Amino acid sequence: MPLDTAINSLGFAKSPADTRVVVAMSGGVDSSVVAAQLAEEGYDVVGVTLQLYDHGAALAKKGACCAGIDIHDARRVAEDMGFPHYVLDYENIFRDAVIDEFADSYLAGATPVPCIRCNERVKFKDLLETARDLDADCMATGHYIQRKLGAHGPELHSAADANRDQSYFLFSTTPEQLAFLRFPLGHLPSKSATRELAARYGLQVADKPDSQDICFVPDGNYAGVIEKLRPGAAEPGEIVHADGRVLGTHEGVIHYTIGQRRGLGIGGLSEPLYVVRLDVDARRVIVGPKEMLATRTVPVREINWLGDTPFTARPEWHVSVKLRSTRPPQEAIIRPLSETEAAVELLTPEEGVSPGQACVFYETGGSRILGGGWIWRGH
């Protein structure tokens, strides 16, 4: 094969120097390693960091994704590795596309996953368009997920390291986006391998701790953030047993999630009770025994399908699904109701299934992500 048509590591038939790649840089070790690695390989790297919220506001948190220190860290990596770096003000986009829905979902009794919406509506939409405007050939991120070429085009696959896999948060990536995206870390065996690379490149973020919380939620206090966003939204109400007994009062439905057992504020009962339903309109938290949490049929909508044949081409699909990011996939049957809605039957009932969470589809026994959707009502 002639040298000028060799496929480079990002899949283009040209030299790295002639391949422009925008790297989404959060300031953390993962995206910093991606940028440094591509720069060292000779690519035309452009680093972009998003300012997602006002760092002086009450929502800001030191050490959270895209806070002030992270912008500084990303800029420093770009200076050290010798490529341009830009900071884009996405505060209004982020509030409209992510934060407002997060607050409204919680107030409606759901348990939202804003990181998925951020990837879907901000990073892989607006930022991706910005990358195209910069005449980039592709955009690279530090996500732990793999993009592989299949018989029908690019496919999404779980990361090699199951402990770092972020596929649950990326199910809504469309085929068009996948064609433009690259995930250079997805094949690495462990996070320590990423940190070793950071040390090899001399990056000052090599030992920087991972961010744990949602970037705009300080210390995991969702209710506190929602009370700031929607003052007066946390109205008191009753805690009611599923059999109708009033067991106590609460300070707002937003303080509770489906499946919660601790911190209910109702003591002296002989049986352990769990939150089984949230009645937002009546401001009631309904509790009951653990067996009431078991769910077998899960309604899913806003489905993004990544299979090779149309979603509605079959009456049912035998797959594995994940209903929470921390749980392993389990076998299920998907029955399409339309191109974007389905009933998912779990072969083994699962507890704590909540509206607002994602249901992500996986190839059973394999690593491929077949898409997913949003759980949209209780059981």
Phi, psi and omega in degrees: 000129179301147184302324186285351178246010178297143179280124179279179187294344178261002173095017181249144182273060176200172183288154175306321182298333180265008182247111180271129179231124173274128178252123176284111187250116179271347185097354178273176185291324185297303182292332177294319178295319178302312181297315182295318181297314181292324177295318180295327179285354175097010179288157175277087187271136171235117179271136178229129176241137180263129169270111190262340178203165183291117184291343179269353183281167181296338182285337186293150182220128177298131178089355179277161181306133173065019172281177188307315181297328181289322176298318178299315181296319179296316180298321181292321177298316180298318178297316182295324183265355172076039175230157182290152182220135180234145174249125182250133180277105181247022185303312183293318179299315183295319180294315182292319188270338188233302190293315182298317179293323178303311180295314182295323179296316179297318180294337179271006177087012179265171177238088189286163176237084188296336180297326178293315180297325179295315177299316186289315191258343183243293186294313185266008177241284184292315180294323179296321176295323176298319178299320177295320179298332178275010180061033177285148174280333180197171175236133180247145178228170179266018180291146176269089179199158183243143174248119180237149179273123178250187182296334183249013180121192182297139177239154177260129180230153178299156177293154178299324179266106183299332181287339181253354187305131181245021184298329180302326184271358186235014184297335185274006175296127183273161177304322179295318177293319182298329179296332185262343187267153173224143182231082188294346183264350189299335183270352185291146185285339184195165176295327180298329177295324177294315180295327176296319177296318179300319179293322180296323179278357180072028182282135181287350178267008186305325182254012181294132181293152177290147173283139185255319187267167169301136194301329183258012180245098182298128173055026176072013182272080182300314184300320180298318179294317181294324177295328175288319182286324182231076183305136179082004184285333183276087180267140180291161179193197185255148168261120189237134174289152180301338179274003175105348180290135174276120186257343182171194180234163178225168183260009179148134181301332183296346180276001186233151175226154179302134179092352182294138177241317184281153173069028180281339179077024177230102182259179174073019180258147184284334183247145174290133181243151182230154173288119181252341179199150175242117178261091187295317183299321180268002182055043182244139171255116182263128181242159180191180180292162186304323184296341178287346180278342185296125182238133178249323181248127184240117176281132185230139178223181185053043185287135171251114185257130183243013178288168183281334178246157184304147184301321184271008181290340179235151176289335178205154179236130176265112187222186167243149181228151172245128180257348173215151184295332186269358182255147179289156176296146176228154187293144183204167174240125177261127176246104182298137174255335175198189178295337187233005180227149180201161169254126181254120178259120179276130180291331173239120181304145180240148181263152173075023177290127187231138171305144181099339175278164178265152171242110187253135186263133178233149171294122181296128180078004181230186184253356187282139174267125182261005179121207181166182179200192185249132175288129191235001169204167184292190183249000000 
